[in-house]
């Protein structure tokens, strides 16, 4: 399931046989989705065990899927301890990727995709460890915390560290730092790596984080 209203994203998703939903709640003031609404939408289907939320400027290889399968299997084996509650996050690698290389990537084979993304991952720069751009959340964890997640707006700061801190405060949660097992490449763009910090929704998110427990223990390092 791909949640997006971006026309190019919809076309790409449908070309690859993925289900697309254009309908999800938007924040009343900022007219953008909230993290809570996206997770809730993802878990609407009772057959869904895991929801992955990630930024659209990230590139992955199958190492993401392999890591999810491994963690999910371990969580099932340790059901008595973790009760199906786990969170996977990781640090991205920043890389300069021009539009020509990007278009070539989308036309390549599965093997070619993995090789190119791995090459960018090896040649890029690891971003700061207190920034998470993707979240793999199990149904067990979401059911435990969903009533505690306020309306953080997508694209603003603070949610990543706040959510990791929330998971840290729960009992019996498997927390996994996948920075060194998942190839996660961020495509640098002209707006700057911390441009989102200047947006009003970031100020709004920071206030929410402060009002709802802060972000102490909000990193995996």
C-alpha positions as a Python dict, from the first residue, in 0.01 Angstrom:
ca = {
    (1, 'X'): (0, 0, 0),
    (2, 'X'): (141, 337, -107),
    (3, 'X'): (-15, 646, 48),
    (4, 'X'): (47, 946, -176),
    (5, 'X'): (-120, 1225, -370),
    (6, 'X'): (190, 1287, -582),
    (7, 'X'): (105, 1217, -947),
    (8, 'X'): (449, 1085, -1041),
    (9, 'X'): (453, 866, -732),
    (10, 'X'): (111, 724, -820),
    (11, 'X'): (221, 640, -1175),
    (12, 'X'): (540, 466, -1055),
    (13, 'X'): (355, 270, -787),
    (14, 'X'): (86, 151, -1028),
    (15, 'X'): (349, 54, -1287),
    (16, 'X'): (495, -181, -1026),
    (17, 'X'): (159, -329, -931),
    (18, 'X'): (134, -158, -593),
    (19, 'X'): (-194, -52, -435),
    (20, 'X'): (-224, 326, -408),
    (21, 'X'): (-448, 519, -170),
    (22, 'X'): (-496, 890, -235),
    (23, 'X'): (-733, 936, 59),
    (24, 'X'): (-597, 1005, 406),
    (25, 'X'): (-669, 1272, 667),
    (26, 'X'): (-486, 1604, 651),
    (27, 'X'): (-393, 1835, 936),
    (28, 'X'): (-651, 2113, 971),
    (29, 'X'): (-396, 2396, 985),
    (30, 'X'): (-111, 2276, 764),
    (31, 'X'): (-320, 2073, 515),
    (32, 'X'): (-64, 1794, 517),
    (33, 'X'): (-86, 1441, 656),
    (34, 'X'): (18, 1355, 1010),
    (35, 'X'): (236, 1061, 1103),
    (36, 'X'): (-41, 919, 1321),
    (37, 'X'): (-295, 929, 1037),
    (38, 'X'): (-58, 751, 798),
    (39, 'X'): (21, 473, 1044),
    (40, 'X'): (-348, 435, 1124),
    (41, 'X'): (-430, 414, 752),
    (42, 'X'): (-164, 151, 701),
    (43, 'X'): (-298, -65, 982),
    (44, 'X'): (-663, -41, 870),
    (45, 'X'): (-624, -377, 698),
    (46, 'X'): (-633, -638, 978),
    (47, 'X'): (-395, -863, 782),
    (48, 'X'): (-114, -603, 799),
    (49, 'X'): (159, -689, 1052),
    (50, 'X'): (408, -414, 971),
    (51, 'X'): (390, -57, 839),
    (52, 'X'): (698, 111, 689),
    (53, 'X'): (693, 489, 674),
    (54, 'X'): (976, 655, 483),
    (55, 'X'): (1064, 977, 308),
    (56, 'X'): (1018, 979, -69),
    (57, 'X'): (1373, 1099, -138),
    (58, 'X'): (1525, 776, -6),
    (59, 'X'): (1652, 479, -207),
    (60, 'X'): (1670, 125, -65),
    (61, 'X'): (1780, -220, -169),
    (62, 'X'): (1634, -554, -62),
    (63, 'X'): (1836, -522, 259),
    (64, 'X'): (1537, -335, 402),
    (65, 'X'): (1298, -623, 332),
    (66, 'X'): (1552, -881, 451),
    (67, 'X'): (1601, -691, 776),
    (68, 'X'): (1226, -665, 835),
    (69, 'X'): (1181, -1039, 778),
    (70, 'X'): (1467, -1121, 1016),
    (71, 'X'): (1342, -892, 1293),
    (72, 'X'): (981, -1007, 1250),
    (73, 'X'): (1087, -1372, 1275),
    (74, 'X'): (1289, -1304, 1588),
    (75, 'X'): (1003, -1110, 1743),
    (76, 'X'): (773, -1407, 1681),
    (77, 'X'): (1020, -1646, 1841),
    (78, 'X'): (1041, -1413, 2142),
    (79, 'X'): (666, -1346, 2153),
    (80, 'X'): (648, -1410, 2528),
    (81, 'X'): (901, -1132, 2590),
    (82, 'X'): (813, -868, 2328),
    (83, 'X'): (446, -944, 2250),
    (84, 'X'): (501, -856, 1884),
    (85, 'X'): (628, -505, 1962),
    (86, 'X'): (927, -384, 1762),
    (87, 'X'): (1063, -72, 1593),
    (88, 'X'): (1332, -57, 1325),
    (89, 'X'): (1499, 273, 1239),
    (90, 'X'): (1832, 371, 1089),
    (91, 'X'): (2062, 648, 974),
    (92, 'X'): (2071, 741, 606),
    (93, 'X'): (2366, 803, 378),
    (94, 'X'): (2362, 1135, 188),
    (95, 'X'): (2466, 1117, -178),
    (96, 'X'): (2472, 1357, -473),
    (97, 'X'): (2264, 1196, -749),
    (98, 'X'): (2191, 1389, -1067),
    (99, 'X'): (1868, 1357, -1262),
    (100, 'X'): (2029, 1152, -1541),
    (101, 'X'): (2154, 887, -1297),
    (102, 'X'): (1816, 888, -1125),
    (103, 'X'): (1630, 820, -1450),
    (104, 'X'): (1876, 547, -1543),
    (105, 'X'): (1820, 383, -1206),
    (106, 'X'): (1444, 356, -1260),
    (107, 'X'): (1503, 186, -1598),
    (108, 'X'): (1757, -67, -1478),
    (109, 'X'): (1718, -429, -1373),
    (110, 'X'): (1662, -546, -1017),
    (111, 'X'): (2029, -646, -990),
    (112, 'X'): (2142, -318, -1147),
    (113, 'X'): (1931, -120, -897),
    (114, 'X'): (2090, -294, -598),
    (115, 'X'): (2444, -253, -733),
    (116, 'X'): (2399, 119, -802),
    (117, 'X'): (2235, 200, -468),
    (118, 'X'): (2508, 5, -284),
    (119, 'X'): (2770, 206, -477),
    (120, 'X'): (2609, 535, -371),
    (121, 'X'): (2582, 410, -15),
    (122, 'X'): (2954, 329, -5),
    (123, 'X'): (3054, 661, -159),
    (124, 'X'): (2815, 885, 34),
    (125, 'X'): (2830, 1046, 376),
    (126, 'X'): (2657, 897, 679),
    (127, 'X'): (2415, 1154, 823),
    (128, 'X'): (2391, 1242, 1191),
    (129, 'X'): (2287, 946, 1410),
    (130, 'X'): (2002, 1132, 1582),
    (131, 'X'): (1804, 1167, 1257),
    (132, 'X'): (1578, 885, 1142),
    (133, 'X'): (1411, 897, 800),
    (134, 'X'): (1235, 561, 800),
    (135, 'X'): (1031, 375, 1058),
    (136, 'X'): (936, 8, 1053),
    (137, 'X'): (657, -30, 1309),
    (138, 'X'): (493, -356, 1408),
    (139, 'X'): (121, -388, 1470),
    (140, 'X'): (193, -484, 1831),
    (141, 'X'): (387, -164, 1892),
    (142, 'X'): (134, 58, 1715),
    (143, 'X'): (-154, -88, 1915),
    (144, 'X'): (39, -15, 2235),
    (145, 'X'): (119, 351, 2153),
    (146, 'X'): (-142, 477, 1904),
    (147, 'X'): (-342, 659, 2170),
    (148, 'X'): (-28, 847, 2278),
    (149, 'X'): (78, 989, 1940),
    (150, 'X'): (-33, 1351, 1881),
    (151, 'X'): (-75, 1508, 1538),
    (152, 'X'): (288, 1558, 1433),
    (153, 'X'): (288, 1693, 1078),
    (154, 'X'): (482, 1498, 817),
    (155, 'X'): (795, 1680, 700),
    (156, 'X'): (845, 1875, 1021),
    (157, 'X'): (1118, 1799, 1272),
    (158, 'X'): (1098, 1626, 1611),
    (159, 'X'): (874, 1328, 1535),
    (160, 'X'): (1163, 1089, 1469),
    (161, 'X'): (1338, 1141, 1804),
    (162, 'X'): (1008, 1174, 1991),
    (163, 'X'): (879, 843, 1854),
    (164, 'X'): (1200, 656, 1933),
    (165, 'X'): (1184, 801, 2286),
    (166, 'X'): (821, 688, 2316),
    (167, 'X'): (918, 334, 2213),
    (168, 'X'): (1206, 342, 2462),
    (169, 'X'): (962, 429, 2740),
    (170, 'X'): (742, 128, 2666),
    (171, 'X'): (803, -205, 2832),
    (172, 'X'): (930, -502, 2632),
    (173, 'X'): (986, -340, 2292),
    (174, 'X'): (1248, -473, 2051),
    (175, 'X'): (1438, -166, 1926),
    (176, 'X'): (1660, -222, 1622),
    (177, 'X'): (1918, 15, 1473),
    (178, 'X'): (1950, -97, 1111),
    (179, 'X'): (2203, 167, 1007),
    (180, 'X'): (2468, -93, 921),
    (181, 'X'): (2243, -357, 764),
    (182, 'X'): (2003, -149, 553),
    (183, 'X'): (2132, 42, 251),
    (184, 'X'): (1942, 371, 280),
    (185, 'X'): (2055, 644, 42),
    (186, 'X'): (1921, 999, 63),
    (187, 'X'): (1919, 1191, -265),
    (188, 'X'): (2061, 1534, -185),
    (189, 'X'): (1851, 1818, -321),
    (190, 'X'): (1904, 2190, -351),
    (191, 'X'): (1685, 2294, -58),
    (192, 'X'): (1952, 2199, 194),
    (193, 'X'): (1977, 1913, 442),
    (194, 'X'): (1807, 2104, 726),
    (195, 'X'): (1567, 2322, 531),
    (196, 'X'): (1270, 2165, 709),
    (197, 'X'): (1389, 2312, 1041),
    (198, 'X'): (1283, 2658, 918),
    (199, 'X'): (922, 2566, 842),
    (200, 'X'): (630, 2662, 1070),
    (201, 'X'): (524, 2298, 1099),
    (202, 'X'): (861, 2222, 1258),
    (203, 'X'): (796, 2479, 1529),
    (204, 'X'): (453, 2321, 1578),
    (205, 'X'): (605, 1972, 1601),
    (206, 'X'): (867, 2086, 1852),
    (207, 'X'): (595, 2224, 2079),
    (208, 'X'): (402, 1897, 2055),
    (209, 'X'): (712, 1696, 2140),
    (210, 'X'): (783, 1911, 2444),
    (211, 'X'): (423, 1885, 2563),
    (212, 'X'): (412, 1506, 2523),
    (213, 'X'): (716, 1375, 2705),
    (214, 'X'): (1007, 1522, 2511),
    (215, 'X'): (1272, 1323, 2327),
    (216, 'X'): (1510, 1203, 2596),
    (217, 'X'): (1641, 861, 2482),
    (218, 'X'): (1524, 953, 2134),
    (219, 'X'): (1824, 811, 1949),
    (220, 'X'): (1941, 457, 1887),
    (221, 'X'): (2309, 536, 1931),
}
